[in-house]
Coordinates of C-alpha atoms in Angstrom, one line a residue:
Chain A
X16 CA 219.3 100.4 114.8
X17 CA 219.1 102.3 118.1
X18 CA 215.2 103.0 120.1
X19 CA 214.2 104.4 123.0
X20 CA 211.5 103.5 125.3
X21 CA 209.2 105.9 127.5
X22 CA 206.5 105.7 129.5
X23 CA 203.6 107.5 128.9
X24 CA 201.7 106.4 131.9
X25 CA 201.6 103.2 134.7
X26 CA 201.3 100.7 131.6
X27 CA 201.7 102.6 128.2
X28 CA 204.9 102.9 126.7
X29 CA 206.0 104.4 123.5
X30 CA 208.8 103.0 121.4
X31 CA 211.2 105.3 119.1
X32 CA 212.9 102.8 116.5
X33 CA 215.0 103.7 113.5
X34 CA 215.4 101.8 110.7
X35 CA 217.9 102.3 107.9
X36 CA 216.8 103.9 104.5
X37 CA 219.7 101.8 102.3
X38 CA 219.0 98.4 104.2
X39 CA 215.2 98.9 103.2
X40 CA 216.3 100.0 99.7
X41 CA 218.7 97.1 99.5
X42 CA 215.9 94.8 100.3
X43 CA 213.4 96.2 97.8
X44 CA 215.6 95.8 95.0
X45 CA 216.2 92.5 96.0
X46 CA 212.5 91.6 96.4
X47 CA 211.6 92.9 93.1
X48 CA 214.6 91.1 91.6
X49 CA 213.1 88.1 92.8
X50 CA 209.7 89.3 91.8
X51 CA 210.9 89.7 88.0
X52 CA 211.8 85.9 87.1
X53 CA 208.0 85.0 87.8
X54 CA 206.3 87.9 87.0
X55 CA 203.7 87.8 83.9
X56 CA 202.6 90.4 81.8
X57 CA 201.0 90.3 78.5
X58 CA 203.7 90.9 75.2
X59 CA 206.3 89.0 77.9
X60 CA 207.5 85.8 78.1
X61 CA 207.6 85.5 82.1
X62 CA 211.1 86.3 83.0
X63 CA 211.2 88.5 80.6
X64 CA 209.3 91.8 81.0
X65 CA 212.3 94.7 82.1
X66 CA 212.9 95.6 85.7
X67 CA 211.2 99.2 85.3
X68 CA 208.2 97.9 84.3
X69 CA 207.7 95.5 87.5
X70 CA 209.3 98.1 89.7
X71 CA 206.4 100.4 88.3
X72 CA 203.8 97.9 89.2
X73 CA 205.1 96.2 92.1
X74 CA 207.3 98.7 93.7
X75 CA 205.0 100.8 96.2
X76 CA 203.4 96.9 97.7
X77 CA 207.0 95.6 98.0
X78 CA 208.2 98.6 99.7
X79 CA 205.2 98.5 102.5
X80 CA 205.9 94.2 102.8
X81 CA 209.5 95.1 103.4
X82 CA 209.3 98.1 105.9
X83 CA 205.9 96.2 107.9
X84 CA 208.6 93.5 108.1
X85 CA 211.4 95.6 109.0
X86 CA 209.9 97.4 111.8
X87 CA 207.6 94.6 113.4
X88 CA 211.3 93.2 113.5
X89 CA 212.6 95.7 115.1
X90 CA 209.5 96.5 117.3
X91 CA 209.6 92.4 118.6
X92 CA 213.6 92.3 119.1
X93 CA 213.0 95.6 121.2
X94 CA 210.4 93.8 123.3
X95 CA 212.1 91.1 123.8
X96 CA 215.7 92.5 124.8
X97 CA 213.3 94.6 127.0
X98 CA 211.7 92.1 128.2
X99 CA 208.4 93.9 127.9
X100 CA 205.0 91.5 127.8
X101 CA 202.9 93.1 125.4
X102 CA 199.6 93.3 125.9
X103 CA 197.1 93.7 123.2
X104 CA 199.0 95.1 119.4
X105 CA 200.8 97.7 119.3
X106 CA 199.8 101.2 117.6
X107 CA 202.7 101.9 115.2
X108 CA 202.6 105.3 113.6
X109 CA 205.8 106.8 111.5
X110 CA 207.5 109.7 113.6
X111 CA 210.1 112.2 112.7
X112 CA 213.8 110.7 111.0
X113 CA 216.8 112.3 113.4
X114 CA 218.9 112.1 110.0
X115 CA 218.0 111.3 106.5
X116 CA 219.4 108.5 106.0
X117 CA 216.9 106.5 109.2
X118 CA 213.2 106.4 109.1
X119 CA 211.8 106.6 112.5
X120 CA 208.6 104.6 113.4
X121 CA 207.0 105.2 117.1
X122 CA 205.0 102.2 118.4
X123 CA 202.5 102.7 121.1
X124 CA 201.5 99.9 123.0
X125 CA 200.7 98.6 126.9
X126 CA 202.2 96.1 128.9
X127 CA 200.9 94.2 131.4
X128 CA 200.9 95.0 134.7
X129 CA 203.5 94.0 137.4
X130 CA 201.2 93.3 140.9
X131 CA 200.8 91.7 143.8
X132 CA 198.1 89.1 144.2
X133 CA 196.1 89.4 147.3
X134 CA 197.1 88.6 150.5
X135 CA 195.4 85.7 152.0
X136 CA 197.0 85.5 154.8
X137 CA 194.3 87.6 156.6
X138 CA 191.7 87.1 154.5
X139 CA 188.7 84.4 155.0
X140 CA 186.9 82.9 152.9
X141 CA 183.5 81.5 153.5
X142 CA 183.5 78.1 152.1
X143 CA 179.5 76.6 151.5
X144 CA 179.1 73.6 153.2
X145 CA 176.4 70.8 153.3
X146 CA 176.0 67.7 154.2
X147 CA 173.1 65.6 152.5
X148 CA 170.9 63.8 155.0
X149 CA 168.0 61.5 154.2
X150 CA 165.6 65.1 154.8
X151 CA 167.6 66.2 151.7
X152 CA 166.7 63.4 149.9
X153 CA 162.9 63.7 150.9
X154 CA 162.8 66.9 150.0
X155 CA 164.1 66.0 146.5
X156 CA 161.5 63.1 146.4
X157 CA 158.7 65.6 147.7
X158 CA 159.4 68.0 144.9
X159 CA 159.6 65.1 142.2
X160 CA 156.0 63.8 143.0
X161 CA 155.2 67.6 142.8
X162 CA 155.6 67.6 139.3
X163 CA 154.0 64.3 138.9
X164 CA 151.0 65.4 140.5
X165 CA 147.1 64.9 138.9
X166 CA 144.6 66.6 140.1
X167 CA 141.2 64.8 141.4
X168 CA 138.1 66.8 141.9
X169 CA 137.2 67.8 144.7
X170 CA 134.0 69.0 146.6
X171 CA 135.2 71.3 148.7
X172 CA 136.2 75.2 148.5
X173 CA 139.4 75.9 146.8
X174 CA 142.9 75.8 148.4
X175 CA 146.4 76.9 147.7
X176 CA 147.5 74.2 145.5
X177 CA 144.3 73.3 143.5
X178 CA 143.4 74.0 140.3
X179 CA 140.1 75.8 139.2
X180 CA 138.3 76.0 136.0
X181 CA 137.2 79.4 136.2
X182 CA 135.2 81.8 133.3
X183 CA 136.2 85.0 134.4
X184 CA 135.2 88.7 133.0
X185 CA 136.9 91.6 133.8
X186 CA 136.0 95.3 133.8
X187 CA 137.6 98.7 134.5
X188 CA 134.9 101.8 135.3
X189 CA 132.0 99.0 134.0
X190 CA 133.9 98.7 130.9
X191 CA 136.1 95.4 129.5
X192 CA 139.0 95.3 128.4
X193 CA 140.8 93.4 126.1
X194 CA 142.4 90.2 127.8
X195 CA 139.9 90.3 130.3
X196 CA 137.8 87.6 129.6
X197 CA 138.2 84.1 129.6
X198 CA 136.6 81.0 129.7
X199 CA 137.4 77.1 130.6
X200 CA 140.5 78.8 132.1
X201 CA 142.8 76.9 134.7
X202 CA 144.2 78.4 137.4
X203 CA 146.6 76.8 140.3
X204 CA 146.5 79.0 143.3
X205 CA 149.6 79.6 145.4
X206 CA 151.6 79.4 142.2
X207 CA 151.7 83.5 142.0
X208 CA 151.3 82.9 138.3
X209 CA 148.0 85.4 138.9
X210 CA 147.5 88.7 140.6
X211 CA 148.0 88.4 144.5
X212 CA 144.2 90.2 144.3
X213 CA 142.7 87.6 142.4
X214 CA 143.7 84.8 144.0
X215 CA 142.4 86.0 147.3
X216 CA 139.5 86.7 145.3
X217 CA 139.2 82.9 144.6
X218 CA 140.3 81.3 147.6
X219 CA 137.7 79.2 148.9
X220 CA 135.6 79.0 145.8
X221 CA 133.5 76.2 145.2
X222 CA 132.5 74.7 141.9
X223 CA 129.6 76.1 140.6
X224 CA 129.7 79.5 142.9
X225 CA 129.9 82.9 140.8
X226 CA 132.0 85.5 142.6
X227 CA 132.6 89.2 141.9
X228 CA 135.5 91.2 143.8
X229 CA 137.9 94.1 143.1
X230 CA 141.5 93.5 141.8
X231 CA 144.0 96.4 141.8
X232 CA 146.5 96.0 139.0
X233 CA 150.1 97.4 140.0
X234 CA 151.2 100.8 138.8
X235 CA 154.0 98.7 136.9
X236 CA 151.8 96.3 135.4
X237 CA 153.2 95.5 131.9
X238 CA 149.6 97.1 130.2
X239 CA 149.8 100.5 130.6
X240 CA 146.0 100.7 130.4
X241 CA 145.4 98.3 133.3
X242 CA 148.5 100.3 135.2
X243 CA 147.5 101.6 138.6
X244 CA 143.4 100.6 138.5
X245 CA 141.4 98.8 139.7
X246 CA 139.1 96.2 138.3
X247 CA 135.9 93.9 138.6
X248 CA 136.3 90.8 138.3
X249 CA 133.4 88.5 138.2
X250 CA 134.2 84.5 137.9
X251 CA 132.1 81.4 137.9
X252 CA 134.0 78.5 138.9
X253 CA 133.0 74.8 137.4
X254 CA 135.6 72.5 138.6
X255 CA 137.7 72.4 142.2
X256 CA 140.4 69.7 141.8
X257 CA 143.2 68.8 144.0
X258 CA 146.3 67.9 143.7
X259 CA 146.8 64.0 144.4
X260 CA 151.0 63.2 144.9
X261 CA 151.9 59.9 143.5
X262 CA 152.8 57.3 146.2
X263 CA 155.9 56.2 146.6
X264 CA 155.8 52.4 145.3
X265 CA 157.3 50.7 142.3
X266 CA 155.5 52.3 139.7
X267 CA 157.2 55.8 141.0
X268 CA 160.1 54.0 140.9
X269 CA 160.0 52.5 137.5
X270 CA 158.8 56.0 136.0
X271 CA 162.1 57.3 137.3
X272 CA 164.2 54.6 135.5
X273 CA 164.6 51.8 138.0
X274 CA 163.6 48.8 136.0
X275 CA 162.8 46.3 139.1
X276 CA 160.4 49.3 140.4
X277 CA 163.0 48.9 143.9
X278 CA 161.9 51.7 146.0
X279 CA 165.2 51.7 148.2
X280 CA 167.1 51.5 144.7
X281 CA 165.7 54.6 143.9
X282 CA 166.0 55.9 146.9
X283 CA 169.3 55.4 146.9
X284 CA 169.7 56.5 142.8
X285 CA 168.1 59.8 143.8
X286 CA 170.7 60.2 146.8
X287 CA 173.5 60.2 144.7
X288 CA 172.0 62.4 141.9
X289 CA 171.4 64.7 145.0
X290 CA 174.9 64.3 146.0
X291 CA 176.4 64.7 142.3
X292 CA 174.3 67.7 142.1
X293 CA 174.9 69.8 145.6
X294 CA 179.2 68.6 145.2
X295 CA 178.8 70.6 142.0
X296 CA 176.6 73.1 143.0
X297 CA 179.0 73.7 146.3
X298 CA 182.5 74.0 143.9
X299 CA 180.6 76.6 141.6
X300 CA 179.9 78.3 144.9
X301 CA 182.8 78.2 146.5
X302 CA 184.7 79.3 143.3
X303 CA 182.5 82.3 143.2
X304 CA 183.2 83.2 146.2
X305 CA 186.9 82.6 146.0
X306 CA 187.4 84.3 142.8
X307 CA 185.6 87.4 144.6
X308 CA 187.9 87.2 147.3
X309 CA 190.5 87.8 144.6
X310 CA 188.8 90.5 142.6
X311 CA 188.4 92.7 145.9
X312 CA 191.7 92.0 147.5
X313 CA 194.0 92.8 144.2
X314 CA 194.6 96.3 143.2
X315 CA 195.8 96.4 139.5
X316 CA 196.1 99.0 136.9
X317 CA 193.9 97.1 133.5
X318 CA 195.9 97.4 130.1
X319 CA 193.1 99.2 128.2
X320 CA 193.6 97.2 125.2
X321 CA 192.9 94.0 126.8
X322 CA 189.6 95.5 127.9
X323 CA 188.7 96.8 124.5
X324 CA 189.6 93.3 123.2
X325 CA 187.6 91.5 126.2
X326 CA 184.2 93.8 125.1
X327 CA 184.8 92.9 121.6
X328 CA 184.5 88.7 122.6
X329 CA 181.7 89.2 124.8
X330 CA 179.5 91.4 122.0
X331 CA 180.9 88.3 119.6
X332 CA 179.4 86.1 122.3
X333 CA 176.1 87.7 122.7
X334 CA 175.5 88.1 119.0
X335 CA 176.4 84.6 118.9
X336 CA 174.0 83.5 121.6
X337 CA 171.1 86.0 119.6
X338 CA 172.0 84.0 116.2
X339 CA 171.6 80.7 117.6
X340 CA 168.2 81.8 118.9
X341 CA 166.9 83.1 115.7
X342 CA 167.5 87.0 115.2
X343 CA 168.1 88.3 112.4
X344 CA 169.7 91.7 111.4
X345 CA 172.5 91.3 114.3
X346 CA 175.0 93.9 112.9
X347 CA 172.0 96.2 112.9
X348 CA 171.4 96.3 116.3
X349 CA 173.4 98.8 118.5
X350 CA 176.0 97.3 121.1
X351 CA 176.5 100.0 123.7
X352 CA 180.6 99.1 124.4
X353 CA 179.8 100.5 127.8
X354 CA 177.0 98.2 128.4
X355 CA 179.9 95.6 128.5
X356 CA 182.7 97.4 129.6
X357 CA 182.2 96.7 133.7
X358 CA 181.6 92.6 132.9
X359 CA 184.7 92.8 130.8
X360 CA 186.9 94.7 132.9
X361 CA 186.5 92.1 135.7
X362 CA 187.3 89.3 133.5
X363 CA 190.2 91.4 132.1
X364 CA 191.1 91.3 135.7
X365 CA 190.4 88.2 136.7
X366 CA 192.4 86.5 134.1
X367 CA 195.1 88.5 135.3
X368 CA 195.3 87.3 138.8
X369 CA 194.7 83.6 138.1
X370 CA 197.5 84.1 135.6
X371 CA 199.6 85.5 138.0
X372 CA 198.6 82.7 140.4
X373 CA 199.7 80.3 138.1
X374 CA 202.9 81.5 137.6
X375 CA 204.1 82.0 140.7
X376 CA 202.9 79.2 142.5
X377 CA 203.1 76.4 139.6
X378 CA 199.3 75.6 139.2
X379 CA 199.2 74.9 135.5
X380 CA 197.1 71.9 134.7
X381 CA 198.8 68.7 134.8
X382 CA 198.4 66.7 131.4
X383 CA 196.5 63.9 134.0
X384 CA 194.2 66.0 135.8
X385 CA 193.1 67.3 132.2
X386 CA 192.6 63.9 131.2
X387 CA 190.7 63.3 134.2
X388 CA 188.3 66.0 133.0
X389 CA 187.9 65.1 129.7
X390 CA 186.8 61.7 130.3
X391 CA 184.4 62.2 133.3
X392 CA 183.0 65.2 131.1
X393 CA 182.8 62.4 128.0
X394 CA 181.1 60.0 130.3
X395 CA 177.5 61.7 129.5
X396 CA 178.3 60.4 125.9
X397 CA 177.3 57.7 123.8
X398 CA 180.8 57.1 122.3
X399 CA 183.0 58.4 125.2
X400 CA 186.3 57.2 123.1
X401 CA 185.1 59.0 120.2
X402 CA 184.3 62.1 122.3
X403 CA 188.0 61.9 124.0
X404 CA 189.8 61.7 121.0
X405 CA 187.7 64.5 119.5
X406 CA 188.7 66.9 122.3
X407 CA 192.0 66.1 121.9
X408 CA 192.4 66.3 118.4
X409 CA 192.1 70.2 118.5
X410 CA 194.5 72.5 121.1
X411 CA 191.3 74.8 121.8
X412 CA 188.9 72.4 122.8
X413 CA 191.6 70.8 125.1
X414 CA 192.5 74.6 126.1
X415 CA 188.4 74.4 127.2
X416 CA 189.3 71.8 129.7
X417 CA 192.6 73.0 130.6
X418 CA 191.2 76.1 131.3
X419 CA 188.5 74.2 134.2
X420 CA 191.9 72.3 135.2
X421 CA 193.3 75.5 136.3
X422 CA 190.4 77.3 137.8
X423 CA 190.5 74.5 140.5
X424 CA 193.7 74.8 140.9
X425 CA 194.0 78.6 141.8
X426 CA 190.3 77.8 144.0
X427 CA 192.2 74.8 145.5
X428 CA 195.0 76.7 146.1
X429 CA 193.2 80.0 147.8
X430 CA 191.7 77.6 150.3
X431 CA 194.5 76.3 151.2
X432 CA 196.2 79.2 151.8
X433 CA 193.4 81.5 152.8
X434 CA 191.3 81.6 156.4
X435 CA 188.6 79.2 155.6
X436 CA 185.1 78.8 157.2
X437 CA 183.0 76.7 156.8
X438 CA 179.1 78.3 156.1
X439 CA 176.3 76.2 155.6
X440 CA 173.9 76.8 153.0
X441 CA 170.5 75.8 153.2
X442 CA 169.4 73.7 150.4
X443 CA 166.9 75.2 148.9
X444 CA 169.0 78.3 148.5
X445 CA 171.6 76.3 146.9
X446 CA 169.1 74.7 144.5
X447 CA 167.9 78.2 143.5
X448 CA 170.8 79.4 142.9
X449 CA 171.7 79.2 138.8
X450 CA 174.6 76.3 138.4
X451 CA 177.7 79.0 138.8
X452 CA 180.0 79.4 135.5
Chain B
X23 CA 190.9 125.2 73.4
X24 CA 192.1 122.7 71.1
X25 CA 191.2 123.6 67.5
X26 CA 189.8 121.4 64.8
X27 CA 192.8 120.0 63.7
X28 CA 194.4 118.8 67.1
X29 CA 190.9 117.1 67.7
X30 CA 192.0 115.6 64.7
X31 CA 195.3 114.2 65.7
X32 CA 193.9 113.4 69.5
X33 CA 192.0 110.4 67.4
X34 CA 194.9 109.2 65.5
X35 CA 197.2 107.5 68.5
X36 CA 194.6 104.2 69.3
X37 CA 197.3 102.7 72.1
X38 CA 200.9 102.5 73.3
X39 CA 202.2 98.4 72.1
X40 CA 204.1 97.6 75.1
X41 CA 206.1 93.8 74.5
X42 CA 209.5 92.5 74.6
X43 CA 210.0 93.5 71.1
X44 CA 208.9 97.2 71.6
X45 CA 211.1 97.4 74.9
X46 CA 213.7 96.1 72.7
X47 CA 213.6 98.5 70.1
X48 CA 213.2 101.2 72.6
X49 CA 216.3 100.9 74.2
X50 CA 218.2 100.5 70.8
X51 CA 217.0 102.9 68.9
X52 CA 214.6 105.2 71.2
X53 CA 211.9 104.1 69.5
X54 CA 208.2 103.8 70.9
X55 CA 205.2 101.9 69.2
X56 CA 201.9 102.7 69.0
X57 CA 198.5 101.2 67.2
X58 CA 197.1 104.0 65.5
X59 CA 194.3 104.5 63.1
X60 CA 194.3 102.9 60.0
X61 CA 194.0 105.9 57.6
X62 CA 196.7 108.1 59.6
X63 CA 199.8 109.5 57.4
X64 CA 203.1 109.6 59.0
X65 CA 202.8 113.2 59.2
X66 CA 199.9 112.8 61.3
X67 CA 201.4 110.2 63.0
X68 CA 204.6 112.4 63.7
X69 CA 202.4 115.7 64.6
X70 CA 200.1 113.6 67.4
X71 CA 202.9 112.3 69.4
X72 CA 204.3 115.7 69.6
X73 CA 200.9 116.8 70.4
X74 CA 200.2 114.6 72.8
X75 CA 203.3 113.9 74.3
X76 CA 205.4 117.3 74.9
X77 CA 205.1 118.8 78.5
X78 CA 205.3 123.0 79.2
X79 CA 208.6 122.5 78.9
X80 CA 210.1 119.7 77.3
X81 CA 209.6 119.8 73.7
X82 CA 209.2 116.1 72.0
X83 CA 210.4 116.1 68.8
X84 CA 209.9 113.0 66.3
X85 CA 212.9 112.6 64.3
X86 CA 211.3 109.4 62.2
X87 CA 208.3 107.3 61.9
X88 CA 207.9 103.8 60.2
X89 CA 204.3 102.1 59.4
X90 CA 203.3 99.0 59.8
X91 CA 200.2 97.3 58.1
X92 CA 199.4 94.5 60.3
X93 CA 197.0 91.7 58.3
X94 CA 194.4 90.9 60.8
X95 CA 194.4 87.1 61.5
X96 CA 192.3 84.5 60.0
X97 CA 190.4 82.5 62.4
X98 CA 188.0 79.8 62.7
X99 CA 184.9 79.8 64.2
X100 CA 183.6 76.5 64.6
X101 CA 183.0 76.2 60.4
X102 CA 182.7 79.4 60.0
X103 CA 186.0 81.2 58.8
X104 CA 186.6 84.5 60.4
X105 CA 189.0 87.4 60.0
X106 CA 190.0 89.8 62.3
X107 CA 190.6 93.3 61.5
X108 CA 193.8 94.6 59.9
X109 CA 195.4 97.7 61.8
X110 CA 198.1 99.6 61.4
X111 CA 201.2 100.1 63.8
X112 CA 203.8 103.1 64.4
X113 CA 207.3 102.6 65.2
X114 CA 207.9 106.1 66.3
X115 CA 211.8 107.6 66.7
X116 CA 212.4 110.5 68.6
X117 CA 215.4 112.6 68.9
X118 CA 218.0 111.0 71.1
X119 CA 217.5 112.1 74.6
X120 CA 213.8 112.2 75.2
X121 CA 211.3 109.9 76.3
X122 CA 208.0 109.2 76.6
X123 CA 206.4 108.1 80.2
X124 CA 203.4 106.1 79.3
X125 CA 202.9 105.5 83.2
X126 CA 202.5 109.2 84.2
X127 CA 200.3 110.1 81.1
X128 CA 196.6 110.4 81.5

């Protein structure tokens, strides 16, 4: 069997291979031979029906089997005295036969790129940093009697922060609209949950006063009818209340899950949620940034069939994602490819580079630091042996956590090797910020 | 067009019987069988496969043909007793030499 390899651009090559007529036709014969002894057709005695008929039925499916075999034979002993890495399947089309005894097959396919990882020795990489101090912790406390705040009325004029009972009517050119009129309705200013207009309107309003003022709605207001005018608003207030924070005492306490209502206990629970909380918050960060780092500073050339098979998962993904929030009719809707084609090209490449990384500087996980994973991650569970040996009982739910394993290695690996400095990050910034993926 | 009497002898071939025994039979003495209808003569018989079977150019001819009347079965049905039609079948000889393709026929 001889071939010949070319390359058709940076990663696509095209593979000539021959395969032999007889060796196929020796093969066939010897299929269907097989074939007769089971075969069963009615007036026969299985075993027994005659060569020609089977070879009539059976011949033109046994012929494909054998030459799919005989060529993805050929194609894989190719790649790997070539030592190609394949990436994505190959295209194989028949071509045209040098002689007549040979068919000739041509196989298309990509490779994956040869390239050289970024450099770190000159590059830096901002590293988050921050360290939790008892204002952190306030701060966290502050924002939890936030939410546990109820509201006391107050006889005074409202202030950011207090909620109104308001009837409101609205009108555009002395005319209402629909949606414009409400009653018994609550409003918490300095929420921006209203139109900046109105709550300027209401600031300062005291139960029982009826106000009238103009609001200008915003040309992109999601009514186009109210788009870009300007209404009346009239309100009547009833009810001023403030907001009154829970102390901090024992019953706090107990509401947050201390039993013996200990306010330094809590105190001290609260810390280390904090701390759990900004160490993962800081890694997502600092992974982000590190994988950018490696995006920007790599220059490769992306096998287009790893791309096309990268959009494909991610369309799987979202119609997944849709499904499991109710929609119906997913293969109706249209997937724009190009809508995903940017997201999946940067994981194409990603993957790549961490691959890479891996290779050449041994960072596959070690069995441990999975394990190590898996059982912090089972922690959160009732059963955690259960959950352990659930994971483990099926490669691609380990390959989930392997797959974390790794990621800190290539991050841990990047800092060590890269210009590191350290940035501090406010901490409401980092608490805005979504939990990184 | 096909006149009256070809129409004729279009209905008298029902199907080809393709066993062990016919395969048998085939090879030996280059004989095919066929259910045919139960009224047809052997001249019919021997006129319809030519008819049917001869190509622009390849003649068939049909040296011989042997009937069969086949006693349909008695069955049972639950207590009812049952018979199945009798039909007759067509052990057609042709001349040494030709043959009949039942898989590239319409």
């Amino acid at each position: 069997m001889t071939s010949t390899i070319e390359t058709i651009s940076a990663l696509e090559r095209q593979l000539t291979m021959n395969v032999a007529v007889a060796q196929v036709e020796r093969e066939v014969g010897e299929r269907l031979k097989k074939l007769s002894r089971t075969v069963r057709m009615p007036g026969f005695r299985p075993g027994k029906v005659p060569m020609k008929l089977v070879a009539a039925q059976y011949e033109p499916q046994v012929r494909g089997e054998v030459l799919g075999d005989a060529v993805q034979k050929a194609f894989s002993d190719e790649v790997e005295s070539h030592k190609l890495r394949v990436a994505g399947y190959p295209k194989i089309e028949a071509g045209e036969a040098g002689a007549s005894d040979v068919m000739a097959f041509k196989a298309t396919f990509e490779v994956y790129p040869e390239f050289e990882p970024a450099d770190l020795a000159g590059v830096r990489v901002e590293r988050p940093v921050l360290a939790v101090t008892d204002a952190e912790v306030d701060r966290t406390i502050e924002s939890i009697r936030k939410q546990r705040a109820t509201f006391a009325e107050a006889a005074r004029g409202a202030q950011a922060g207090d909620r109104v009972k308001i009837d409101f009517v609205g009108t555009v050119d002395g005319v209402e609209f629909p949606g414009g009129k409400a009653s018994d309705f609550d409003v918490t200013l300095g929420e921006g949950r209203m139109l900046p207009d109105f709550e300027a309107g209401m600031a300062g309003v005291a139960a029982g006063e009826t106000r009238s003022f103009d609001v200008s709605f915003p040309a992109e207001y999601q009514s186009s009818e109210l788009a870009g005018k300007t209404a009346r608003f009239t309100i009547t207030a009833h009810k001023v209340e403030e907001p009154v924070l829970p102390p901090i005492d024992e019953a706090l306490a107990r509401d947050l899950g201390v039993a013996d209502g200990d306010v330094a206990k809590m105190r001290s629970e609260i810390r280390d949620n904090v701390e759990r909380e900004v160490t993962q918050r800081l890694a997502g960060m600092a992974k982000q940034r590190v994988m950018q780092v490696l995006v920007d500073g790599t220059e490769v050339t992306l096998p287009k069939a790893l791309i096309e098979a990268e959009i494909d998962r991610l369309i799987e993904a979202m119609k997944a994602d849709l499904h499991s929030r109710g929609m119906k009719d997913l293969d109706k809707l249209p997937f724009e490819r190009d809508m995903f084609r940017e997201r999946a090209e940067r994981r194409v490449k990603l993957g790549l580079i961490v691959s890479e990384y891996i290779k050449r500087h041994n960072l596959a996980a070690r069995p441990e630091q999975v394990r190590k994973l898996v059982e912090e991650s089972a922690r959160t569970f009732e059963q955690p042996f259960e959950m352990i040996r659930w994971v483990y009982s099926q490669p691609d739910r380990l390959a989930e956590f392997e797959g974390m394993a790794v990621e800190t290695n290539v991050v841990n690996w990047v800092l060590e090797h890269a210009a590191v400095e350290d940035v501090a990050v406010a901490f409401d910034e980092l608490m805005s910020t979504g939990r990184a993926s | 067009m096909s006149t009256a009497n070809e129409q004729k002898l279009m209905q008298v071939l029902l199907a080809p019987i393709i066993s062990e025994k016919s395969t048998l039979v085939g090879e030996k003495h280059n004989q095919y069988v066929f259910r045919v209808l139960d009224r047809a003569t052997k001249p019919e018989i021997k006129a319809a496969v030519e008819l049917m079977f001869s190509k622009k150019d390849s003649q068939i001819e049909v040296t011989g043909v042997s009937v069969v009347n086949v006693h349909g079965k008695h069955k049972r049905f639950g207590r009812q007793m049952g018979r199945r039609v009798n039909w007759k079948k067509a052990y057609v000889t042709l001349k040494a030499g030709q043959d009949i393709n039942f898989q590239a026929t319409e």
